Coordinates of C-alpha atoms in Angstrom, one line a residue:
Chain A
M40 CA -5.8 -34.9 -16.3
S41 CA -6.6 -33.4 -12.9
P42 CA -8.6 -30.2 -12.8
V43 CA -6.7 -26.9 -12.2
I44 CA -9.3 -25.9 -9.6
D45 CA -11.0 -28.6 -7.6
I46 CA -13.5 -27.5 -5.0
R47 CA -15.4 -30.1 -3.0
S48 CA -18.4 -29.6 -0.6
L49 CA -17.1 -26.2 0.5
N50 CA -18.9 -24.1 3.0
F51 CA -18.1 -20.5 3.9
A52 CA -19.8 -18.0 6.2
Y53 CA -19.0 -14.4 7.2
G54 CA -19.7 -14.4 10.9
R55 CA -23.1 -16.1 11.3
V56 CA -24.3 -15.5 7.7
P57 CA -23.7 -18.5 5.4
T58 CA -22.4 -17.1 2.1
L59 CA -21.5 -20.3 0.2
S60 CA -23.0 -23.7 0.9
G61 CA -22.1 -27.1 -0.5
I62 CA -20.1 -25.8 -3.4
D63 CA -18.6 -28.4 -5.8
L64 CA -16.7 -27.1 -8.8
Q65 CA -14.0 -28.5 -11.1
V66 CA -12.3 -26.3 -13.6
A67 CA -10.4 -28.1 -16.4
E68 CA -7.1 -26.8 -17.8
G69 CA -7.8 -24.3 -20.6
E70 CA -11.4 -23.7 -19.6
F71 CA -13.0 -20.2 -19.9
L72 CA -15.6 -20.2 -17.0
G73 CA -18.1 -17.4 -16.5
I74 CA -19.4 -16.9 -12.9
V75 CA -22.7 -15.1 -12.6
G76 CA -25.3 -14.5 -9.9
P77 CA -27.1 -11.8 -8.0
N78 CA -25.3 -9.2 -5.9
A79 CA -24.1 -10.5 -2.6
G80 CA -24.7 -14.0 -3.9
G81 CA -21.1 -15.0 -3.1
K82 CA -19.3 -14.6 -6.5
S83 CA -16.4 -12.5 -5.2
T84 CA -16.2 -14.6 -2.0
L85 CA -15.7 -17.7 -4.2
L86 CA -12.9 -16.0 -6.0
K87 CA -11.2 -15.0 -2.8
L88 CA -11.4 -18.6 -1.5
I89 CA -9.8 -19.8 -4.8
L90 CA -7.1 -17.1 -4.4
G91 CA -6.4 -18.2 -0.8
L92 CA -7.3 -14.8 0.6
L93 CA -10.1 -16.5 2.7
Q94 CA -10.2 -19.9 4.3
P95 CA -13.4 -22.1 4.1
Q96 CA -14.9 -23.3 7.3
S97 CA -15.3 -26.8 5.8
G98 CA -14.7 -28.6 2.6
S99 CA -11.6 -28.7 0.4
I100 CA -10.2 -26.4 -2.2
R101 CA -7.2 -27.4 -4.3
V102 CA -5.7 -25.1 -6.9
L103 CA -3.1 -26.6 -9.3
D104 CA -2.7 -29.6 -6.9
C105 CA -1.8 -27.3 -4.0
A106 CA -3.6 -25.7 -1.1
A107 CA -5.2 -22.5 -2.4
S108 CA -3.0 -20.2 -0.4
A109 CA 0.2 -21.9 -1.7
A110 CA -0.9 -21.5 -5.4
S111 CA -1.7 -17.8 -5.4
R112 CA 1.6 -16.9 -7.0
L113 CA 0.6 -19.0 -10.1
L114 CA -2.7 -17.1 -10.5
G115 CA -3.3 -13.7 -12.0
Y116 CA -6.0 -11.6 -10.3
V117 CA -7.9 -8.5 -11.6
P118 CA -10.0 -7.1 -8.7
Q119 CA -13.3 -5.4 -9.2
Y120 CA -12.3 -2.3 -7.4
P121 CA -8.6 -1.3 -7.2
S122 CA -7.7 -1.5 -3.6
F123 CA -5.3 1.4 -3.7
P124 CA -5.8 5.2 -3.6
R125 CA -5.9 6.6 -7.1
D126 CA -3.6 9.5 -6.2
F127 CA -0.7 7.2 -5.1
P128 CA 2.6 8.5 -6.6
V129 CA 3.4 5.6 -8.8
T130 CA 3.7 5.0 -12.6
V131 CA 1.9 2.4 -14.7
E132 CA 5.3 0.7 -15.3
Q133 CA 6.0 0.5 -11.5
V134 CA 2.5 -1.0 -10.8
V135 CA 3.0 -3.7 -13.4
Q136 CA 6.5 -4.5 -12.1
L137 CA 4.9 -5.5 -8.8
G138 CA 3.3 -8.4 -10.6
R139 CA 6.9 -9.8 -11.1
L140 CA 7.7 -9.8 -7.3
S141 CA 7.9 -13.6 -6.7
L142 CA 10.0 -14.3 -9.8
D143 CA 13.8 -14.4 -10.0
Q144 CA 15.9 -12.7 -12.7
N145 CA 15.4 -15.7 -15.0
G146 CA 11.6 -15.4 -14.6
R147 CA 11.2 -18.6 -12.5
Q148 CA 9.2 -18.7 -9.3
R149 CA 11.5 -18.4 -6.3
D150 CA 11.1 -21.2 -3.8
G151 CA 12.6 -22.4 -0.5
K152 CA 11.7 -21.4 2.9
W153 CA 13.1 -17.8 2.7
H154 CA 12.1 -17.0 -0.9
A155 CA 9.9 -14.2 0.2
L156 CA 12.7 -12.3 2.0
W157 CA 14.9 -12.1 -1.2
P158 CA 15.8 -8.5 -1.6
G159 CA 14.2 -7.2 -4.8
R160 CA 15.7 -5.7 -7.8
V161 CA 14.0 -5.2 -11.1
S162 CA 15.9 -7.3 -13.6
S163 CA 16.1 -6.8 -17.4
T164 CA 13.9 -9.9 -17.7
D165 CA 11.3 -8.1 -15.6
R166 CA 11.5 -5.0 -17.7
R167 CA 11.0 -7.0 -20.9
A168 CA 8.1 -8.9 -19.4
V169 CA 6.5 -5.6 -18.2
H170 CA 6.9 -4.2 -21.7
R171 CA 5.4 -7.3 -23.3
A172 CA 2.4 -7.4 -20.9
L173 CA 1.6 -3.7 -21.5
A174 CA 1.8 -4.2 -25.2
E175 CA -0.5 -7.2 -25.0
V176 CA -3.2 -5.2 -23.4
E177 CA -2.5 -2.3 -25.8
A178 CA -1.3 0.0 -23.0
G179 CA 2.3 0.3 -24.1
D180 CA 2.0 4.1 -24.8
I181 CA 0.9 4.9 -21.2
S182 CA 3.7 3.1 -19.3
K183 CA 5.2 6.3 -17.9
R184 CA 1.9 7.8 -16.9
Q185 CA 0.9 8.3 -13.2
I186 CA -1.9 5.9 -12.3
G187 CA -4.0 8.8 -11.1
S188 CA -4.2 10.2 -14.6
L189 CA -5.8 7.1 -16.2
S190 CA -9.3 6.7 -17.4
G191 CA -11.4 3.7 -16.0
G192 CA -10.7 1.6 -19.2
Q193 CA -7.0 2.4 -19.1
L194 CA -6.7 1.4 -15.5
Q195 CA -8.5 -1.8 -16.2
R196 CA -6.0 -2.7 -18.9
V197 CA -3.1 -1.8 -16.5
L198 CA -4.6 -4.1 -13.8
L199 CA -4.9 -6.9 -16.4
A200 CA -1.2 -6.3 -17.4
R201 CA -0.2 -6.5 -13.7
A202 CA -2.0 -9.9 -13.5
L203 CA -0.5 -11.2 -16.8
V204 CA 3.1 -10.1 -16.2
G205 CA 3.7 -12.9 -13.6
E206 CA 2.9 -15.5 -16.3
P207 CA -0.1 -17.0 -14.5
R208 CA -1.6 -20.4 -15.2
I209 CA -5.1 -19.3 -14.3
L210 CA -6.4 -15.8 -14.8
I211 CA -9.2 -14.6 -12.4
L212 CA -11.2 -11.5 -13.1
D213 CA -13.9 -10.0 -10.9
E214 CA -16.3 -7.9 -13.0
P215 CA -13.5 -6.6 -15.3
T216 CA -15.9 -4.5 -17.3
A217 CA -18.2 -3.1 -14.6
N218 CA -16.9 0.5 -14.9
I219 CA -16.3 0.8 -18.6
D220 CA -18.3 1.3 -21.7
Q221 CA -19.7 -1.4 -24.0
R222 CA -17.2 -1.1 -26.8
M223 CA -14.3 -1.5 -24.4
E224 CA -16.1 -4.4 -22.8
S225 CA -16.0 -6.3 -26.1
E226 CA -12.4 -5.4 -26.6
I227 CA -11.4 -6.7 -23.2
F228 CA -13.4 -10.0 -23.7
D229 CA -11.8 -10.4 -27.2
L230 CA -8.4 -10.1 -25.5
L231 CA -9.4 -12.6 -22.8
K232 CA -10.5 -15.0 -25.6
A233 CA -7.0 -14.7 -27.1
L234 CA -5.4 -15.2 -23.7
N235 CA -7.5 -18.3 -23.2
T236 CA -5.3 -20.2 -25.6
R237 CA -2.5 -20.2 -23.0
M238 CA -4.2 -20.1 -19.7
S239 CA -7.5 -21.0 -17.9
I240 CA -9.8 -18.1 -17.2
L241 CA -12.4 -17.5 -14.6
V242 CA -14.5 -14.3 -15.0
V243 CA -17.2 -12.9 -12.7
S244 CA -19.9 -10.9 -14.5
H245 CA -23.4 -9.7 -14.0
D246 CA -24.2 -10.0 -17.7
V247 CA -25.0 -13.6 -18.5
A248 CA -26.1 -12.8 -22.0
F249 CA -22.9 -10.9 -22.9
I250 CA -20.4 -13.4 -21.5
S251 CA -22.2 -16.4 -23.0
R252 CA -20.7 -15.4 -26.3
Y253 CA -17.2 -16.0 -24.9
V254 CA -17.2 -18.5 -22.2
S255 CA -17.5 -22.3 -22.5
R256 CA -19.4 -22.8 -19.2
V257 CA -21.3 -20.6 -16.8
A258 CA -21.4 -21.2 -13.0
C259 CA -24.4 -19.6 -11.3
V260 CA -23.6 -18.7 -7.8
N261 CA -26.3 -17.7 -5.3
Q262 CA -25.1 -19.3 -2.0
T263 CA -25.1 -22.6 -3.9
L264 CA -23.5 -23.2 -7.3
V265 CA -25.0 -24.7 -10.4
C266 CA -23.1 -25.1 -13.7
H267 CA -24.6 -24.8 -17.1
N268 CA -23.1 -25.2 -20.5
T269 CA -23.4 -22.0 -22.4
D270 CA -25.9 -23.3 -25.0
A271 CA -28.3 -24.4 -22.3
I272 CA -28.8 -20.9 -20.8
D273 CA -32.4 -19.8 -21.2
G274 CA -34.9 -17.8 -19.3
H275 CA -35.7 -20.6 -17.1
V276 CA -32.1 -21.0 -15.8
I277 CA -31.7 -17.3 -15.4
Q278 CA -34.8 -17.1 -13.3
E279 CA -33.7 -20.0 -11.2
V280 CA -30.5 -18.2 -10.3
Y281 CA -31.8 -14.6 -9.8
G282 CA -35.3 -15.5 -8.5
Q283 CA -38.4 -14.0 -10.0
H284 CA -38.8 -10.6 -11.7
V285 CA -35.9 -10.7 -14.0
R286 CA -36.2 -8.5 -17.1
M287 CA -35.0 -10.4 -20.1
I288 CA -34.2 -9.3 -23.6
A289 CA -34.1 -12.1 -26.2
H290 CA -30.9 -12.2 -28.1
G291 CA -29.5 -14.5 -30.8
H292 CA -25.9 -15.7 -30.8
Chain B
M769 CA 21.1 34.7 11.7
E770 CA 24.6 36.0 11.3
D771 CA 25.1 35.5 15.0
F772 CA 24.2 31.9 14.5
F773 CA 26.8 31.3 11.8
T774 CA 29.5 33.0 13.9
A775 CA 28.5 31.0 16.9
L776 CA 28.3 27.8 14.8
S777 CA 32.0 28.0 14.0
Q778 CA 32.8 28.5 17.7
H779 CA 30.6 26.2 19.7
A780 CA 30.7 22.4 19.5
F781 CA 27.2 22.0 20.8
L782 CA 25.8 24.0 17.9
Q783 CA 27.8 21.8 15.4
T784 CA 26.3 18.8 17.1
A785 CA 22.9 20.3 16.8
V786 CA 23.3 20.9 13.1
A787 CA 24.6 17.3 12.6
T788 CA 21.6 16.0 14.6
A789 CA 19.2 17.9 12.4
M790 CA 20.8 16.5 9.2
L791 CA 20.9 12.9 10.5
A792 CA 17.3 13.1 11.6
S793 CA 16.3 14.5 8.2
I794 CA 17.3 11.2 6.5
G795 CA 14.8 9.2 8.5
C796 CA 12.2 12.0 8.2
G797 CA 12.5 12.0 4.4
V798 CA 12.6 8.3 3.8
M799 CA 10.1 7.0 6.4
G800 CA 8.0 10.1 6.3
T801 CA 7.3 9.4 2.6
Y802 CA 5.9 5.9 3.5
V803 CA 3.9 7.3 6.3
V804 CA 2.3 9.9 4.1
V805 CA 1.5 7.7 1.1
K806 CA 0.3 4.8 3.3
R807 CA -1.7 7.3 5.4
I808 CA -0.6 5.9 8.7
A809 CA 0.2 9.2 10.4
F810 CA -2.2 8.2 13.2
I811 CA -0.3 5.0 13.8
A812 CA 3.0 6.9 13.7
G813 CA 1.5 9.3 16.3
G814 CA 0.6 6.4 18.5
I815 CA 4.1 5.0 18.3
A816 CA 5.7 8.4 19.0
H817 CA 3.6 9.2 22.1
S818 CA 3.9 5.7 23.7
V819 CA 7.6 6.3 23.6
L820 CA 7.2 8.4 26.8
G821 CA 6.5 5.2 28.6
G822 CA 9.9 3.8 27.7
M823 CA 11.7 7.1 28.5
G824 CA 10.0 7.3 31.9
A825 CA 10.9 3.7 32.7
A826 CA 14.5 4.2 31.7
L827 CA 14.7 7.3 33.9
Y828 CA 13.1 5.5 36.8
F829 CA 15.5 2.5 36.6
G830 CA 18.5 4.9 36.2
F831 CA 19.3 4.5 32.5
E832 CA 19.7 7.2 29.8
P833 CA 16.1 8.1 28.7
L834 CA 17.0 7.8 25.1
H835 CA 18.1 4.2 25.6
G836 CA 14.6 3.5 26.9
A837 CA 13.1 5.3 23.9
L838 CA 14.4 2.9 21.2
P839 CA 13.0 -0.4 22.7
A840 CA 9.8 1.4 23.7
A841 CA 9.3 2.7 20.2
I842 CA 9.9 -0.7 18.7
A843 CA 7.6 -2.4 21.2
A844 CA 4.9 0.2 20.5
A845 CA 5.3 -0.3 16.8
L846 CA 5.0 -4.1 17.0
L847 CA 2.0 -3.9 19.4
I848 CA 0.1 -1.3 17.3
G849 CA 1.0 -3.1 14.1
W850 CA -0.3 -6.3 15.5
V851 CA -3.6 -4.6 16.5
R852 CA -3.9 -3.2 13.0
L853 CA -3.2 -6.6 11.3
H854 CA -5.3 -8.9 13.6
W855 CA -7.9 -6.8 15.4
H856 CA -10.0 -5.2 12.7
A857 CA -12.7 -4.0 15.0
Q858 CA -12.2 -0.6 16.6
E859 CA -8.7 -0.3 15.5
D860 CA -8.6 3.5 15.9
T861 CA -9.9 3.3 19.4
L862 CA -7.3 0.7 20.4
I863 CA -4.5 2.8 18.9
S864 CA -5.6 5.9 20.8
A865 CA -5.8 3.8 24.0
L866 CA -2.2 2.6 23.5
W867 CA -1.2 6.2 22.7
A868 CA -2.6 7.5 26.0
I869 CA -1.6 4.6 28.1
G870 CA 2.0 4.9 26.9
M871 CA 2.1 8.5 27.9
A872 CA 0.4 7.9 31.3
V873 CA 2.9 5.2 32.1
G874 CA 5.7 7.6 31.2
V875 CA 4.4 10.5 33.3
L876 CA 4.0 8.2 36.4
F877 CA 7.5 6.8 36.0
I878 CA 8.9 10.3 35.7
A879 CA 7.0 11.5 38.7
K880 CA 8.3 8.7 40.9
A881 CA 11.8 8.7 39.5
P882 CA 14.3 8.9 42.4
G883 CA 16.7 11.8 42.8
Y884 CA 17.0 14.5 40.2
Q885 CA 13.5 15.4 38.9
A886 CA 13.8 15.4 35.2
D887 CA 12.5 18.1 33.0
L888 CA 9.3 16.6 31.4
M889 CA 9.2 19.5 28.9
S890 CA 12.5 18.5 27.3
Y891 CA 11.1 15.0 26.5
L892 CA 7.9 16.4 25.2
F893 CA 9.3 19.2 23.1
G894 CA 12.9 18.1 22.7
N895 CA 16.0 20.2 23.0
I896 CA 18.4 19.8 20.1
L897 CA 21.0 22.0 21.8
L898 CA 21.4 19.4 24.6
V899 CA 22.1 16.4 22.3
P900 CA 25.4 14.9 23.5
S901 CA 27.9 14.3 20.7
E902 CA 28.0 10.6 21.6
S903 CA 24.4 10.3 20.4
L904 CA 25.5 11.2 16.9
W905 CA 27.1 7.7 16.5
L906 CA 23.8 6.1 17.5
M907 CA 22.0 8.3 15.0
V908 CA 24.4 7.4 12.2
T909 CA 23.9 3.7 13.0
L910 CA 20.1 4.0 13.0
D911 CA 20.2 5.9 9.7
L912 CA 22.5 3.3 8.1
V913 CA 20.3 0.4 9.3
L914 CA 17.2 2.2 7.9
L915 CA 18.8 3.0 4.5
V916 CA 20.2 -0.6 4.0
I917 CA 16.8 -2.2 4.8
V918 CA 14.8 0.3 2.6
A919 CA 17.3 -0.2 -0.3
A920 CA 17.1 -4.0 0.0
Y921 CA 13.3 -4.2 0.3
H922 CA 12.0 -1.2 -1.6
R923 CA 9.9 -3.4 -4.0
Q924 CA 8.3 -5.3 -1.1
F925 CA 7.6 -2.0 0.8
L926 CA 6.1 -0.5 -2.3
A927 CA 3.9 -3.6 -2.8
V928 CA 2.7 -3.5 0.8
V929 CA 2.2 0.3 0.9
F930 CA 0.4 0.4 -2.5
D931 CA -1.8 -2.7 -2.4
E932 CA -1.7 -5.2 0.5
E933 CA -4.1 -7.7 -1.1
F934 CA -2.1 -7.9 -4.3
A935 CA 1.2 -8.1 -2.4
R936 CA -0.2 -11.1 -0.5
L937 CA -1.2 -12.8 -3.7
R938 CA 2.4 -12.4 -5.0
G939 CA 3.7 -14.3 -2.0
V940 CA 5.0 -11.2 -0.1
P941 CA 4.7 -11.8 3.6
V942 CA 2.6 -8.7 4.1
G943 CA 2.4 -8.9 7.9
F944 CA 6.2 -9.2 8.2
F945 CA 6.9 -6.2 5.9
Y946 CA 4.2 -4.1 7.5
L947 CA 5.7 -4.6 10.9
L948 CA 9.2 -4.0 9.6
L949 CA 8.0 -0.7 8.1
L950 CA 6.5 0.3 11.5
V951 CA 9.7 -0.6 13.3
L952 CA 11.6 1.6 10.9
V953 CA 9.0 4.4 11.6
A954 CA 9.7 3.8 15.3
V955 CA 13.5 4.1 14.7
T956 CA 12.8 7.4 12.8
V957 CA 10.6 8.7 15.7
V958 CA 13.6 8.1 18.1
L959 CA 15.8 10.1 15.7
L960 CA 13.4 12.9 15.4
I961 CA 12.5 13.1 19.2
Q962 CA 16.0 14.5 19.7
V963 CA 15.2 17.4 17.4
V964 CA 11.6 18.4 18.3
G965 CA 10.5 16.1 21.2
L966 CA 7.7 13.5 21.0
I967 CA 4.7 15.7 20.9
L968 CA 5.9 17.5 17.8
V969 CA 7.5 14.6 16.1
L970 CA 4.4 13.8 13.9
A971 CA 4.7 17.2 12.1
L972 CA 8.4 16.7 11.3
L973 CA 7.7 13.2 10.1
T974 CA 4.9 13.9 7.7
L975 CA 5.0 17.5 6.6
P976 CA 8.3 17.6 4.6
A977 CA 7.1 14.4 2.7
A978 CA 3.7 15.9 2.2
V979 CA 5.2 19.1 0.7
A980 CA 7.5 17.0 -1.5
G981 CA 4.3 15.0 -2.6
H982 CA 2.9 18.3 -3.9
Y983 CA 5.5 18.6 -6.6
V984 CA 7.0 15.1 -7.4
H985 CA 5.2 11.9 -8.1
S986 CA 7.5 9.0 -7.2
L987 CA 8.4 7.6 -3.9
G988 CA 12.2 7.9 -4.5
R989 CA 12.0 11.6 -5.4
M990 CA 9.6 12.3 -2.5
M991 CA 12.2 10.7 -0.2
L992 CA 15.0 12.8 -1.6
I993 CA 13.2 16.1 -1.6
A994 CA 11.7 15.5 1.9
T995 CA 15.1 14.7 3.3
L996 CA 16.6 18.0 1.9
L997 CA 13.6 20.0 2.9
G998 CA 13.7 18.5 6.5
A999 CA 17.4 19.3 6.8
V1000 CA 17.0 22.9 5.4
L1001 CA 14.0 23.7 7.5
S1002 CA 15.3 22.3 10.8
I1003 CA 18.6 24.0 10.4
T1004 CA 16.9 27.3 9.5
G1005 CA 14.6 26.9 12.5
L1006 CA 17.7 26.3 14.7
A1007 CA 19.3 29.5 13.3
L1008 CA 16.1 31.6 13.7
S1009 CA 15.6 30.5 17.3
Y1010 CA 19.2 31.2 18.2
G1011 CA 19.3 35.0 18.3
P1012 CA 16.0 35.7 20.3
D1013 CA 16.7 32.5 22.4
L1014 CA 13.4 30.7 21.4
P1015 CA 12.8 27.0 22.1
V1016 CA 14.2 25.3 19.0
G1017 CA 11.6 22.5 18.5
P1018 CA 8.5 24.7 18.3
T1019 CA 10.4 27.2 16.0
I1020 CA 11.2 24.4 13.6
I1021 CA 7.6 23.1 13.7
L1022 CA 6.2 26.5 13.0
L1023 CA 8.5 26.8 10.0
V1024 CA 7.6 23.4 8.7
G1025 CA 3.9 23.9 9.3
G1026 CA 4.0 27.3 7.6
V1027 CA 5.8 25.9 4.5
Y1028 CA 3.3 23.1 4.3
I1029 CA 0.2 25.4 4.5
L1030 CA 1.7 27.8 1.9
S1031 CA 2.6 24.8 -0.4
A1032 CA -0.9 23.3 0.0
M1033 CA -2.5 26.6 -0.9
L1034 CA -0.1 27.1 -3.9
T1035 CA -0.8 23.6 -5.2
Q1036 CA -4.6 24.2 -4.9
F1037 CA -4.2 27.5 -6.8
L1038 CA -2.1 26.0 -9.5
E1039 CA -4.6 23.1 -10.0
R1040 CA -7.6 25.4 -10.3
R1041 CA -5.7 27.6 -12.7
R1042 CA -4.8 24.6 -14.8
A1043 CA -8.4 23.4 -14.8
R1044 CA -9.6 26.9 -15.8
L1045 CA -7.1 27.2 -18.6
A1046 CA -8.1 23.7 -19.9
A1047 CA -11.8 24.6 -19.7
A1048 CA -11.1 27.8 -21.7
Q1049 CA -9.2 26.0 -24.3
G1050 CA -12.0 23.4 -24.6
A1051 CA -14.5 26.2 -25.1
R1052 CA -12.3 27.8 -27.8
Q1053 CA -12.0 24.5 -29.6
G1054 CA -15.8 24.0 -29.3
A1055 CA -16.4 27.4 -30.8
A1056 CA -13.9 26.7 -33.7
V1057 CA -15.8 23.5 -34.5
E1058 CA -19.1 25.3 -34.8

């Protein structure tokens, strides 16, 4: 079976600064891949390339057997920082509804040349899907709230629901637990583990030790990319990725 | 005020003025809401001021200035939108350059316009009392176009206004809808120029929606309240200016600006009071636990 994400000898630079060099990565259907690496090592850039938001200068990137930009509707994305103002006058329900935008009233992806110009109405199928997605992330009780009134953890759940409501084949999360406490972090990863039974998942994290309990493979990104199976991660590998002077705490699985 | 209502029943030009104010309010409420939540007042200002270029050109070549305003507003919207989408460096400088260049072109055209020297002031500050009744049909058409497009694409507009990156990932052609939004803002600017002129247009476009945003928290309700507020305030301004024979545009703007400042102060006060009450309640609960 062909990989859901297939990246070959990809190079990317912002201006004159090379950010990613010679990246090769194949993600199999149903995989739960962790992506770790130092700040400014290119993790988020790699996600944006997979999402088709950035174009590589050279190399190829295929997602679900399409060009990356053509596949983005089949992906669910949870950004690290919400790219909207928190005081925007919109309810949780309306935000999650936006995740259904490319689907018709039967829940199928619209296609054809003019699919994007289809005037939008929220169908009853959409409403049911929004209800389901919010229930799945345990945020059903806040559906009528303004987004500005949510806590960090609640907002993260809403963003996850927005990504799930479009029935993605691959879920991509950028540091989903950076701004929330540890108990919530475990809850979110338990939820991801459950979701992994029906979709492939890529998650960026700065916490190798924590995610290695959940993911099947870890990709270490620091301009280049090296993959490790979870059980092979030890101090040596971590130092290789982050350079010297890493404080490590031993932990058993 | 009473004089105004007596005069309103007698004079057709006053009835036209009231109808103009109401028609302009629809654009002001609907598009003003988008301008406020998307925080593109500066872009809207650029569009409004470059319109003088089109009005001046129309005057120079012997057309009705308002017929130059619409294409000029749309061209300015597309140009400024294109700059915003593709020219990330120094976007604000470029928009202010287009803003000033548009006005300069307009003033030059008006200065060199043959024959009757037009009154620059009436373009800059508007004169709702001089709107010809034929213009009402143009305004009705523009309002209808605007309402039909917003009704059809409100989800796409919400997606683009709320979170461009996510909209792009859902397959929404963000560039297209962003430009369409700016074109509709341009159409609204042309509607509002008749009421208050192009210098003051920005206040009438943003302030009613901003006041509505103090009290309601959905785009639909903001649009409705801002439309009603825009209509009430511009007709009140018209009535207030009638007796002492004041210029209408500035009277309306002072009224709108005053309401906005009072409302902002009231909102601030209510928020502080709410926070104080919540803190006091928290303290009482804390004491009860001890």
